[in-house]
CSV table of C-alpha atoms in Angstrom, one decimal:
chain,number,residue,atom,x,y,z
P,1,MET,CA,27.2,-23.8,45.5
P,2,LYS,CA,24.9,-20.9,46.4
P,3,GLY,CA,27.7,-18.5,45.8
P,4,LYS,CA,28.4,-19.9,42.3
P,5,ILE,CA,24.7,-19.7,41.4
P,6,LEU,CA,24.6,-16.1,42.7
P,7,LEU,CA,27.7,-15.3,40.6
P,8,LEU,CA,26.1,-16.9,37.6
P,9,LEU,CA,22.9,-15.0,37.9
P,10,THR,CA,24.8,-11.7,38.4
P,11,PHE,CA,26.8,-12.4,35.2
P,12,PHE,CA,23.6,-13.3,33.3
P,13,MET,CA,22.0,-10.0,34.4
P,14,MET,CA,25.0,-8.0,33.3
P,15,ILE,CA,25.0,-9.6,29.9
P,16,THR,CA,21.3,-9.0,29.5
P,17,THR,CA,21.8,-5.3,30.4
P,18,ILE,CA,24.6,-4.9,27.9
P,19,VAL,CA,22.6,-6.5,25.1
P,20,SER,CA,19.5,-4.4,26.0
P,21,ALA,CA,21.6,-1.3,26.0
P,22,GLU,CA,23.2,-2.1,22.6
P,23,GLU,CA,20.0,-3.2,20.8
P,24,PRO,CA,18.8,0.3,19.9
P,25,VAL,CA,22.2,1.0,18.5
P,26,VAL,CA,22.2,-2.1,16.4
P,27,THR,CA,18.7,-1.4,15.2
P,28,VAL,CA,19.7,2.2,14.2
P,29,THR,CA,22.8,0.9,12.4
P,30,LEU,CA,20.7,-1.7,10.4
P,31,ASP,CA,18.2,0.9,9.5
P,32,SER,CA,20.9,3.3,8.3
P,33,MET,CA,22.6,0.6,6.3
P,34,TRP,CA,19.4,-0.4,4.6
P,35,ILE,CA,18.7,3.3,3.6
P,36,ILE,CA,22.3,3.6,2.3
P,37,ILE,CA,21.9,0.4,0.2
P,38,ALA,CA,18.6,1.7,-1.1
P,39,THR,CA,20.2,5.0,-2.0
P,40,ILE,CA,22.9,3.2,-4.0
P,41,ILE,CA,20.2,1.3,-5.8
P,42,VAL,CA,18.2,4.4,-6.5
P,43,PHE,CA,21.3,6.2,-7.8
P,44,LEU,CA,21.6,3.8,-10.7
P,45,MET,CA,18.1,4.8,-11.8
P,46,HIS,CA,19.8,7.8,-13.4
P,47,GLY,CA,21.6,5.4,-15.7
P,48,GLY,CA,18.3,3.9,-16.5
P,49,PHE,CA,16.8,7.3,-17.3
P,50,ALA,CA,19.7,8.1,-19.5
P,51,MET,CA,19.5,4.8,-21.5
P,52,LEU,CA,15.8,5.1,-21.8
P,53,GLU,CA,15.9,8.6,-23.1
P,54,ILE,CA,18.8,8.0,-25.5
P,55,GLY,CA,17.2,4.8,-26.9
P,56,PHE,CA,13.8,6.5,-27.4
P,57,THR,CA,15.3,9.5,-29.3
P,58,ARG,CA,17.6,10.0,-32.3
P,59,SER,CA,21.3,9.1,-32.2
P,60,LYS,CA,22.4,12.6,-33.1
P,61,ASN,CA,21.4,13.8,-29.6
P,62,ALA,CA,22.7,10.9,-27.5
P,63,LEU,CA,25.5,12.8,-25.9
P,64,SER,CA,23.3,15.8,-25.2
P,65,ILE,CA,20.9,13.6,-23.2
P,66,LEU,CA,23.8,11.8,-21.5
P,67,MET,CA,25.3,15.1,-20.3
P,68,LYS,CA,22.0,16.4,-19.1
P,69,ASN,CA,21.5,13.3,-16.9
P,70,PHE,CA,25.1,13.5,-15.5
P,71,LEU,CA,24.7,17.2,-14.8
P,72,THR,CA,21.3,16.7,-13.2
P,73,ILE,CA,22.5,14.3,-10.6
P,74,SER,CA,25.6,16.3,-9.9
P,75,LEU,CA,24.1,19.8,-9.8
P,76,GLY,CA,20.9,18.5,-8.2
P,77,THR,CA,22.9,16.9,-5.3
P,78,ILE,CA,24.9,20.1,-4.6
P,79,LEU,CA,21.8,22.4,-4.7
P,80,TYR,CA,19.8,20.1,-2.6
P,81,PHE,CA,22.6,20.1,0.0
P,82,VAL,CA,22.7,23.9,-0.1
P,83,ALA,CA,19.0,24.7,0.1
P,84,GLY,CA,16.6,22.0,-1.1
P,85,TYR,CA,16.8,19.8,2.0
P,86,ALA,CA,16.3,22.8,4.3
P,87,ILE,CA,13.2,24.0,2.4
P,88,MET,CA,11.8,20.4,2.4
P,89,PHE,CA,12.6,19.3,6.0
P,90,GLY,CA,13.5,22.5,7.9
P,91,THR,CA,11.3,24.1,10.6
P,92,SER,CA,8.0,24.7,9.0
P,93,ALA,CA,6.6,28.2,8.4
P,94,ASN,CA,2.8,27.7,8.6
P,95,GLY,CA,3.0,24.3,7.0
P,96,PHE,CA,4.2,25.7,3.6
P,97,ILE,CA,8.0,25.9,3.6
P,98,GLY,CA,11.1,24.9,5.7
P,99,THR,CA,13.1,27.7,7.1
P,100,ASP,CA,16.4,26.3,8.5
P,101,GLY,CA,19.0,23.7,7.9
P,102,PHE,CA,20.7,25.2,4.9
P,103,PHE,CA,24.0,23.5,4.1
P,104,LEU,CA,22.8,20.9,6.6
P,105,ALA,CA,23.8,23.3,9.4
P,106,GLY,CA,22.1,24.0,12.7
P,107,ASN,CA,20.5,20.6,13.4
P,108,GLU,CA,21.5,17.0,13.9
P,109,ILE,CA,21.2,15.5,10.4
P,110,ASP,CA,20.8,11.8,9.7
P,111,MET,CA,23.2,11.6,6.7
P,112,SER,CA,21.7,8.4,5.5
P,113,PHE,CA,18.3,10.1,5.3
P,114,PHE,CA,19.8,13.2,3.6
P,115,VAL,CA,21.6,11.2,0.9
P,116,PHE,CA,18.5,9.1,0.2
P,117,GLN,CA,16.4,12.3,-0.2
P,118,ALA,CA,19.1,13.9,-2.4
P,119,VAL,CA,19.0,11.2,-5.0
P,120,PHE,CA,15.1,11.4,-4.9
P,121,ALA,CA,15.3,15.2,-5.6
P,122,ALA,CA,17.6,14.6,-8.6
P,123,THR,CA,15.3,11.9,-9.9
P,124,CYS,CA,12.4,14.3,-9.8
P,125,ALA,CA,14.4,16.8,-11.9
P,126,THR,CA,15.6,14.3,-14.5
P,127,ILE,CA,12.0,13.4,-15.4
P,128,ILE,CA,12.0,16.7,-17.4
P,129,SER,CA,15.1,15.6,-19.4
P,130,GLY,CA,13.3,13.1,-21.6
P,131,ALA,CA,10.3,15.2,-22.3
P,132,VAL,CA,12.4,18.2,-23.6
P,133,ALA,CA,15.0,16.1,-25.4
P,134,GLU,CA,16.5,17.1,-28.8
P,135,ARG,CA,15.6,20.8,-28.7
P,136,ILE,CA,16.4,22.5,-25.4
P,137,ARG,CA,19.6,24.5,-24.7
P,138,LEU,CA,21.7,22.9,-22.1
P,139,SER,CA,22.0,26.2,-20.1
P,140,SER,CA,18.2,26.6,-20.1
P,141,TYR,CA,17.7,23.1,-18.9
P,142,LEU,CA,20.2,23.5,-16.0
P,143,ILE,CA,18.4,26.7,-14.9
P,144,ILE,CA,15.1,24.8,-14.8
P,145,THR,CA,16.7,21.9,-13.1
P,146,ALA,CA,18.1,24.2,-10.4
P,147,ALA,CA,14.6,25.6,-9.8
P,148,MET,CA,13.1,22.1,-9.5
P,149,VAL,CA,15.7,21.0,-6.9
P,150,VAL,CA,16.0,24.2,-4.9
P,151,ILE,CA,12.3,25.2,-4.6
P,152,ILE,CA,9.7,23.5,-6.7
P,153,TYR,CA,10.1,19.9,-5.5
P,154,PRO,CA,11.2,20.7,-1.9
P,155,VAL,CA,8.0,22.8,-1.4
P,156,VAL,CA,5.8,19.9,-2.4
P,157,GLY,CA,8.0,17.6,-0.3
P,158,HIS,CA,7.5,19.9,2.7
P,159,TRP,CA,3.8,19.9,2.3
P,160,THR,CA,3.7,16.1,2.5
P,161,TRP,CA,6.8,14.6,4.0
P,162,GLY,CA,8.0,17.6,6.0
P,163,GLY,CA,5.0,17.9,8.2
P,164,GLY,CA,3.3,20.6,6.1
P,165,TRP,CA,-0.3,21.4,5.5
P,166,LEU,CA,-1.1,18.4,3.2
P,167,ASP,CA,0.4,16.0,5.8
P,168,GLN,CA,-1.7,17.6,8.5
P,169,LEU,CA,-4.8,17.2,6.3
P,170,GLY,CA,-4.1,13.5,6.1
P,171,PHE,CA,-2.7,13.2,2.6
P,172,ILE,CA,-0.9,9.9,1.9
P,173,ASP,CA,1.9,9.3,-0.6
P,174,PHE,CA,4.3,6.7,0.6
P,175,ALA,CA,7.1,7.1,-1.9
P,176,GLY,CA,6.1,9.8,-4.2
P,177,SER,CA,3.5,9.1,-6.9
P,178,SER,CA,2.5,12.8,-6.6
P,179,VAL,CA,5.3,14.3,-4.5
P,180,LEU,CA,8.0,13.2,-6.9
P,181,HIS,CA,6.6,11.8,-10.1
P,182,LEU,CA,3.6,14.1,-10.7
P,183,THR,CA,5.8,17.1,-9.7
P,184,GLY,CA,8.4,16.1,-12.3
P,185,ALA,CA,5.8,15.4,-15.0
P,186,VAL,CA,4.0,18.7,-14.6
P,187,GLY,CA,7.4,20.5,-14.9
P,188,ALA,CA,8.1,18.4,-18.0
P,189,ALA,CA,4.7,19.2,-19.5
P,190,VAL,CA,5.1,23.0,-18.9
P,191,VAL,CA,8.6,23.2,-20.3
P,192,ALA,CA,7.8,21.0,-23.3
P,193,ALA,CA,4.7,23.1,-24.1
P,194,PHE,CA,6.9,26.3,-24.1
P,195,LEU,CA,9.5,24.7,-26.3
P,196,GLY,CA,7.0,23.3,-28.9
P,197,GLY,CA,7.4,20.2,-30.9
P,198,ARG,CA,10.5,19.0,-32.6
P,199,ILE,CA,11.0,20.0,-36.2
P,200,GLY,CA,8.8,17.7,-38.3
P,201,LYS,CA,6.6,16.5,-35.4
P,202,TYR,CA,3.6,18.6,-36.2
P,203,THR,CA,3.1,19.6,-39.8
P,204,ASN,CA,0.0,20.9,-41.6
P,205,GLY,CA,-2.2,19.6,-38.8
P,206,LYS,CA,-0.7,16.1,-38.9
P,207,VAL,CA,1.1,14.4,-36.1
P,208,ASN,CA,4.2,12.6,-37.4
P,209,THR,CA,6.1,9.8,-35.6
P,210,ILE,CA,9.8,10.4,-35.0
P,211,PRO,CA,11.2,6.9,-34.6
P,212,ALA,CA,13.5,5.9,-31.7
P,213,HIS,CA,16.9,4.9,-32.8
P,214,SER,CA,17.4,2.0,-30.3
P,215,ILE,CA,14.5,0.3,-28.7
P,216,PRO,CA,17.0,-2.3,-27.1
P,217,LEU,CA,18.8,0.6,-25.4
P,218,GLY,CA,15.5,2.0,-24.2
P,219,ALA,CA,14.5,-1.5,-22.9
P,220,LEU,CA,17.8,-1.7,-21.0
P,221,GLY,CA,16.9,1.6,-19.4
P,222,VAL,CA,13.5,0.3,-18.3
P,223,PHE,CA,15.1,-2.8,-16.8
P,224,ILE,CA,17.5,-0.6,-14.8
P,225,LEU,CA,14.7,1.6,-13.6
P,226,TRP,CA,12.6,-1.3,-12.6
P,227,TRP,CA,15.5,-2.7,-10.6
P,228,GLY,CA,16.1,0.7,-9.1
P,229,TRP,CA,12.5,1.0,-8.0
P,230,PHE,CA,13.0,-1.8,-5.5
P,231,GLY,CA,15.3,0.6,-3.7
P,232,PHE,CA,13.1,3.5,-4.4
P,233,ASN,CA,10.0,2.0,-2.7
P,234,GLY,CA,11.8,-0.4,-0.4
P,235,GLY,CA,14.1,2.3,1.0
P,236,SER,CA,11.1,4.6,1.6
P,237,VAL,CA,10.2,2.4,4.5
P,238,LEU,CA,13.2,4.2,6.1
P,239,ALA,CA,13.9,1.2,8.3
P,240,ALA,CA,15.2,-2.4,7.9
P,241,ASP,CA,11.7,-3.7,8.7
P,242,PRO,CA,11.7,-7.4,8.1
P,243,GLU,CA,7.9,-7.5,7.6
P,244,LEU,CA,7.2,-4.3,5.7
P,245,VAL,CA,10.1,-4.1,3.3
P,246,PRO,CA,9.4,-7.5,1.6
P,247,ILE,CA,5.7,-6.5,1.2
P,248,VAL,CA,6.6,-3.2,-0.4
P,249,ILE,CA,9.1,-4.8,-2.8
P,250,THR,CA,6.6,-7.6,-3.7
P,251,ASN,CA,3.9,-5.0,-4.4
P,252,THR,CA,6.4,-3.1,-6.6
P,253,LEU,CA,7.2,-6.2,-8.6
P,254,LEU,CA,3.6,-7.2,-9.0
P,255,ALA,CA,2.4,-3.7,-10.1
P,256,ALA,CA,5.2,-3.4,-12.7
P,257,SER,CA,4.5,-6.8,-14.1
P,258,ALA,CA,0.8,-6.0,-14.3
P,259,GLY,CA,1.6,-2.7,-16.0
P,260,VAL,CA,3.5,-4.6,-18.7
P,261,ILE,CA,0.7,-7.1,-19.2
P,262,GLY,CA,-2.0,-4.3,-19.2
P,263,ALA,CA,-0.1,-2.2,-21.7
P,264,ALA,CA,0.7,-5.1,-24.0
P,265,GLY,CA,-2.8,-6.5,-23.9
P,266,TYR,CA,-4.5,-3.1,-24.5
P,267,SER,CA,-2.1,-2.2,-27.3
P,268,GLN,CA,-3.0,-5.5,-29.0
P,269,LEU,CA,-6.7,-4.7,-28.7
P,270,LYS,CA,-6.3,-1.1,-29.8
P,271,TYR,CA,-3.6,-1.4,-32.5
P,272,LYS,CA,-3.7,-5.1,-33.4
P,273,ARG,CA,-0.1,-5.5,-32.3
P,274,VAL,CA,1.9,-5.4,-29.1
P,275,ASP,CA,3.6,-2.0,-29.3
P,276,ALA,CA,7.2,-2.2,-28.0
P,277,SER,CA,7.6,1.3,-26.6
P,278,LEU,CA,4.2,1.4,-25.0
P,279,THR,CA,4.7,-2.0,-23.4
P,280,LEU,CA,8.1,-0.9,-22.0
P,281,ASN,CA,6.5,2.3,-20.6
P,282,GLY,CA,3.7,0.1,-19.2
P,283,ALA,CA,6.3,-1.3,-16.6
P,284,LEU,CA,7.1,2.3,-15.6
P,285,GLY,CA,3.4,3.2,-15.4
P,286,GLY,CA,2.8,0.3,-13.1
P,287,LEU,CA,5.8,1.3,-11.0
P,288,VAL,CA,4.7,4.9,-10.7
P,289,GLY,CA,1.1,3.8,-9.9
P,290,ILE,CA,2.1,1.6,-6.9
P,291,THR,CA,4.6,4.1,-5.5
P,292,ALA,CA,2.0,6.0,-3.4
P,293,GLY,CA,0.6,2.9,-1.8
P,294,ALA,CA,3.2,0.1,-1.9
P,295,ASP,CA,3.1,-0.1,1.9
P,296,SER,CA,-0.6,-0.1,2.4
P,297,MET,CA,-2.2,-2.2,-0.3
P,298,SER,CA,-2.8,-5.9,-0.7
P,299,LEU,CA,-1.0,-8.0,-3.3
P,300,ILE,CA,-4.2,-8.2,-5.4
P,301,SER,CA,-4.7,-4.4,-5.2
P,302,ALA,CA,-1.1,-3.9,-6.4
P,303,VAL,CA,-1.9,-6.0,-9.5
P,304,ILE,CA,-5.1,-4.1,-10.2
P,305,VAL,CA,-3.4,-0.7,-9.8
P,306,GLY,CA,-0.5,-1.7,-12.1
P,307,ALA,CA,-2.8,-3.2,-14.8
P,308,ILE,CA,-5.0,-0.1,-14.9
P,309,ALA,CA,-1.9,2.1,-15.0
P,310,GLY,CA,-0.7,0.2,-18.1
P,311,VAL,CA,-4.0,0.8,-19.9
P,312,ILE,CA,-4.4,4.5,-19.0
P,313,LEU,CA,-0.8,5.1,-20.0
P,314,ILE,CA,-1.6,4.2,-23.6
P,315,GLU,CA,-4.6,6.5,-23.8
P,316,SER,CA,-2.8,9.4,-22.1
P,317,VAL,CA,0.2,9.1,-24.4
P,318,GLN,CA,-2.1,9.5,-27.4
P,319,PHE,CA,-4.1,12.3,-25.8
P,320,ILE,CA,-1.0,14.3,-24.8
P,321,ASP,CA,0.6,13.8,-28.2
P,322,ARG,CA,-2.3,14.3,-30.5
P,323,LYS,CA,-4.8,16.5,-28.6
P,324,LEU,CA,-2.6,18.6,-26.4
P,325,LYS,CA,0.2,18.7,-29.0
P,326,ILE,CA,2.9,18.3,-26.4
P,327,ASP,CA,5.9,16.6,-28.0
P,328,ASP,CA,7.2,14.2,-25.3
P,329,PRO,CA,9.7,11.8,-27.0
P,330,VAL,CA,9.8,9.3,-24.1
P,331,GLY,CA,6.2,9.6,-22.7
P,332,ALA,CA,7.4,11.1,-19.4
P,333,VAL,CA,4.3,13.2,-18.9
P,334,ALA,CA,2.0,10.2,-19.3
P,335,VAL,CA,4.1,7.8,-17.3
P,336,HIS,CA,4.9,10.0,-14.3
P,337,GLY,CA,2.0,12.4,-14.5
P,338,VAL,CA,-1.1,10.5,-15.4
P,339,CYS,CA,0.0,7.3,-13.7
P,340,GLY,CA,1.2,9.4,-10.7
P,341,ILE,CA,-2.3,10.9,-10.4
P,342,TRP,CA,-3.8,7.4,-10.6
P,343,GLY,CA,-1.5,6.0,-8.0
P,344,THR,CA,-2.3,8.9,-5.6
P,345,VAL,CA,-6.1,8.5,-6.1
P,346,ALA,CA,-5.8,4.7,-5.8
P,347,ILE,CA,-4.8,5.2,-2.1
P,348,GLY,CA,-8.4,6.4,-1.4
P,349,ILE,CA,-9.8,3.3,-3.1
P,350,PHE,CA,-7.5,0.4,-2.1
P,351,SER,CA,-5.7,1.4,1.1
P,352,TYR,CA,-6.0,-1.2,4.0
P,353,GLU,CA,-7.1,1.4,6.5
P,354,VAL,CA,-8.7,4.3,4.7
P,355,GLY,CA,-9.6,2.9,1.2
P,356,LEU,CA,-13.1,3.1,-0.1
P,357,ILE,CA,-13.4,-0.7,-0.8
P,358,ASN,CA,-12.2,-1.4,2.8
P,359,GLY,CA,-14.9,0.7,4.4
P,360,GLY,CA,-13.0,3.9,4.6
P,361,GLY,CA,-15.6,6.0,2.8
P,362,PHE,CA,-15.0,8.9,0.4
P,363,THR,CA,-13.0,11.1,2.9
P,364,GLN,CA,-9.5,9.9,2.0
P,365,LEU,CA,-10.4,9.9,-1.7
P,366,GLY,CA,-11.2,13.6,-1.4
P,367,ILE,CA,-8.1,14.4,0.5
P,368,GLN,CA,-6.0,12.6,-2.2
P,369,MET,CA,-7.6,14.7,-4.9
P,370,VAL,CA,-6.9,17.9,-3.0
P,371,GLY,CA,-3.3,16.9,-2.9
P,372,VAL,CA,-3.2,16.2,-6.6
P,373,VAL,CA,-4.8,19.6,-7.4
P,374,ALA,CA,-2.3,21.4,-5.1
P,375,VAL,CA,0.6,19.8,-6.9
P,376,LEU,CA,-0.8,20.6,-10.3
P,377,VAL,CA,-1.3,24.3,-9.5
P,378,TRP,CA,1.9,24.9,-7.6
P,379,VAL,CA,4.2,23.1,-10.0
P,380,GLY,CA,2.5,24.4,-13.1
P,381,VAL,CA,2.9,28.1,-12.0
P,382,ALA,CA,6.4,27.6,-10.5
P,383,ALA,CA,7.6,25.8,-13.6
P,384,ALA,CA,6.3,28.5,-15.9
P,385,LEU,CA,8.1,31.1,-13.8
P,386,ALA,CA,11.3,29.0,-14.1
P,387,VAL,CA,10.9,29.0,-17.9
P,388,GLY,CA,10.5,32.7,-17.8
P,389,LEU,CA,13.7,33.0,-15.7
P,390,ALA,CA,15.6,30.9,-18.2
P,391,LYS,CA,14.3,33.1,-21.1
P,392,LEU,CA,16.0,36.1,-19.5
P,393,PHE,CA,19.3,34.6,-20.5
P,394,GLY,CA,18.3,33.9,-24.1
P,395,PRO,CA,16.1,31.6,-26.1
P,396,ILE,CA,15.5,28.3,-24.4
P,397,ARG,CA,15.4,26.4,-27.7
P,398,VAL,CA,18.4,25.7,-29.9
P,399,PRO,CA,18.3,27.3,-33.4
P,400,ARG,CA,16.8,25.3,-36.3
P,401,ASP,CA,20.0,24.4,-38.0
P,402,ILE,CA,21.5,23.1,-34.8
P,403,GLU,CA,18.4,21.0,-34.1
P,404,ILE,CA,18.6,19.5,-37.6
P,405,GLU,CA,22.3,18.7,-37.2
P,406,GLY,CA,21.9,17.4,-33.7
P,407,LEU,CA,22.9,18.9,-30.4
P,408,ASP,CA,25.8,16.6,-29.8
P,409,ILE,CA,28.2,18.2,-32.3
P,410,THR,CA,27.3,21.8,-31.4
P,411,GLU,CA,27.1,21.6,-27.6
P,412,HIS,CA,29.7,18.9,-27.0
P,413,GLY,CA,32.0,18.8,-30.0
P,414,SER,CA,31.6,15.1,-30.3
P,415,ALA,CA,29.2,12.3,-31.3
P,416,ALA,CA,28.0,9.2,-29.5
P,417,TYR,CA,28.6,6.9,-32.4
P,418,ASP,CA,31.2,6.5,-35.1
P,419,LEU,CA,30.0,8.8,-37.9
P,420,GLY,CA,31.1,6.2,-40.5
P,421,SER,CA,29.1,3.4,-39.0
P,422,ASP,CA,25.5,2.4,-39.6
P,423,PHE,CA,24.5,4.3,-36.5
P,424,GLY,CA,26.4,7.4,-37.6
P,425,SER,CA,24.7,7.4,-41.0
P,426,ARG,CA,21.4,7.9,-39.3
P,427,MET,CA,22.5,11.2,-37.8
P,428,GLY,CA,21.9,13.1,-41.0
P,429,PRO,CA,24.4,15.5,-42.7
P,430,GLN,CA,27.3,16.5,-40.6
P,431,SER,CA,29.4,19.6,-41.0
P,432,THR,CA,32.9,19.2,-42.5
P,433,ASN,CA,34.2,22.7,-41.6
P,434,GLY,CA,36.4,21.5,-38.8
P,435,THR,CA,33.7,21.8,-36.1
P,436,ASP,CA,32.5,18.2,-36.4
P,437,ALA,CA,33.4,15.4,-34.0
P,438,PHE,CA,36.4,14.2,-36.0
P,439,GLY,CA,37.6,17.7,-36.7
P,440,LEU,CA,37.8,18.3,-32.9
P,441,ALA,CA,39.4,14.9,-32.3
P,442,ASN,CA,42.0,15.5,-35.0
P,443,ARG,CA,42.9,18.9,-33.6
P,444,LEU,CA,43.3,17.4,-30.1
P,445,ASN,CA,45.4,14.5,-31.4
P,446,ASN,CA,47.7,16.7,-33.4
P,447,LEU,CA,48.5,19.2,-30.6
P,448,GLY,CA,52.2,19.7,-30.4
P,449,LYS,CA,52.9,18.1,-33.7
P,450,SER,CA,54.5,19.8,-36.7
P,451,LYS,CA,52.6,19.8,-40.0
P,452,SER,CA,55.1,17.3,-41.5
P,453,ASP,CA,54.1,14.9,-38.7
P,454,VAL,CA,50.5,15.0,-39.5
P,455,VAL,CA,49.3,12.5,-42.1
C-alpha cells in the first residue's frame, strides 16, 4: 500500500513539473495568437480608411484614393521591414534613433510583434491620404509615404516605445494618440498646406463646401475603423491579459460612443441640426482621444475624454478649414491631430496613477505636453523636407485640367462607377478621345480581333 502511495505521489510530482514547465510556453503562445488576431483586425482598418475617404470626396477620384490606400499598406509593409522597424526598435543611439535590425536581421525578432507594428506604421502613413485627396500626384504621395514609414514615424516611435528619450522622461502613450495619430496628422497638415486647396474650395475670400458623393460609404468606413480600433487598442496590451484587454476594449467602445453623442449634440447646438459628417467623425475623434490612455483610465474618464473629443473636433474642423485655409476633405487633421493632442494631454489629467485629478500633480501633464511639442516640431520639419524631396521629381500637384476631369481617368485609365449611371453623371465631363475608361476597356476587349469583328 505504501508503495502504491509513493508511486502515486511520484507520478503527481512528474505531472506537476511537466505542466509547470509548459505553462510559460502556453502563455507565450496565447499572447502571440492574440497579437496576431489583433493585427488581422487592425489590417482591415485600411479598408475603413479607403471607404471613408472615397465616401467623403467626389466619385471621379474614387479609384485614385483606393489605389493610394492599397499602395500605402503594401509599400509601407515592405519599407518598414527593410528599415522602419530597425529605426524604431533597434539599439538606441542616445535615445534618438535605432541603429540595427535592418531587414529584421541580427537579433531574435518576435514576428507577431513585428507584423503588429508594421500595420501600425502603414496606418500612420495612410492618415495623409484623405487630407491630400483629389489633387496630389500618385508618385509624390508615394515618396511622402516612404518618408513617413522609413524615418518620420519610426523616430517618434523610438522616442516613446523604443526606449528613447521621451520614454525615459516618463511620457505615456499607450497605443498612439501622439505617436501614431498626431504624427500622421501633422504630416497631413504640412502636405495639404503645400498643395493648397482643391479648385473651387477657396474663391474670393470665401470658403466653399465641396459635397461628399456618398455619406453612406463614408459611414461604412467609420464602422470598419471603429471595429478595427478594438484590435488597435486591445492588441496594444501585447498580451492575452484576461483583466486588462476587456478594460481597454470597453474604454474604447465608451469613448467612441461618447464622441458620437458629443459631436451630434454640439452640432445641434451650433448649427441647429445633427450634421452627418461631423457626427461620424465624432466617433473617430473619441477613438483617437482614448488611444493614449485606454489602459489607465476609469470607464467614466473614458466617456468624458470621448465626449470632449467630439466637441473639440467640430471646432477644430472649422478652424482648420476657415482660418488656416487647409483643405482637408475628410477632416483627418482635426480627428487625428487635435483629438490626438487632447488624448495625450488627458493622460496627465485622468490617469489612475499619475493624473491630476487622482493626486498626481502637474508633473505628468507637463511631460505629456513636452511629448506633444516634440512630435509637432519633428514631424513638421521632416514632412516639409519630404515634400521638398518629392518636388525634386516634379510638381506634387496634378495639372488643373486633370484635377477637373478627375484623377481616376488620367492616373488609372478607368472609373470607379459606370459613366452612364447616376453616379457617373456626377463626375463631370469626360474625355471622348479614346483615353477615357470605356476607350481603354474597348481597346483591351478588342485585342486580337479584326476590324470586321468589332461592332
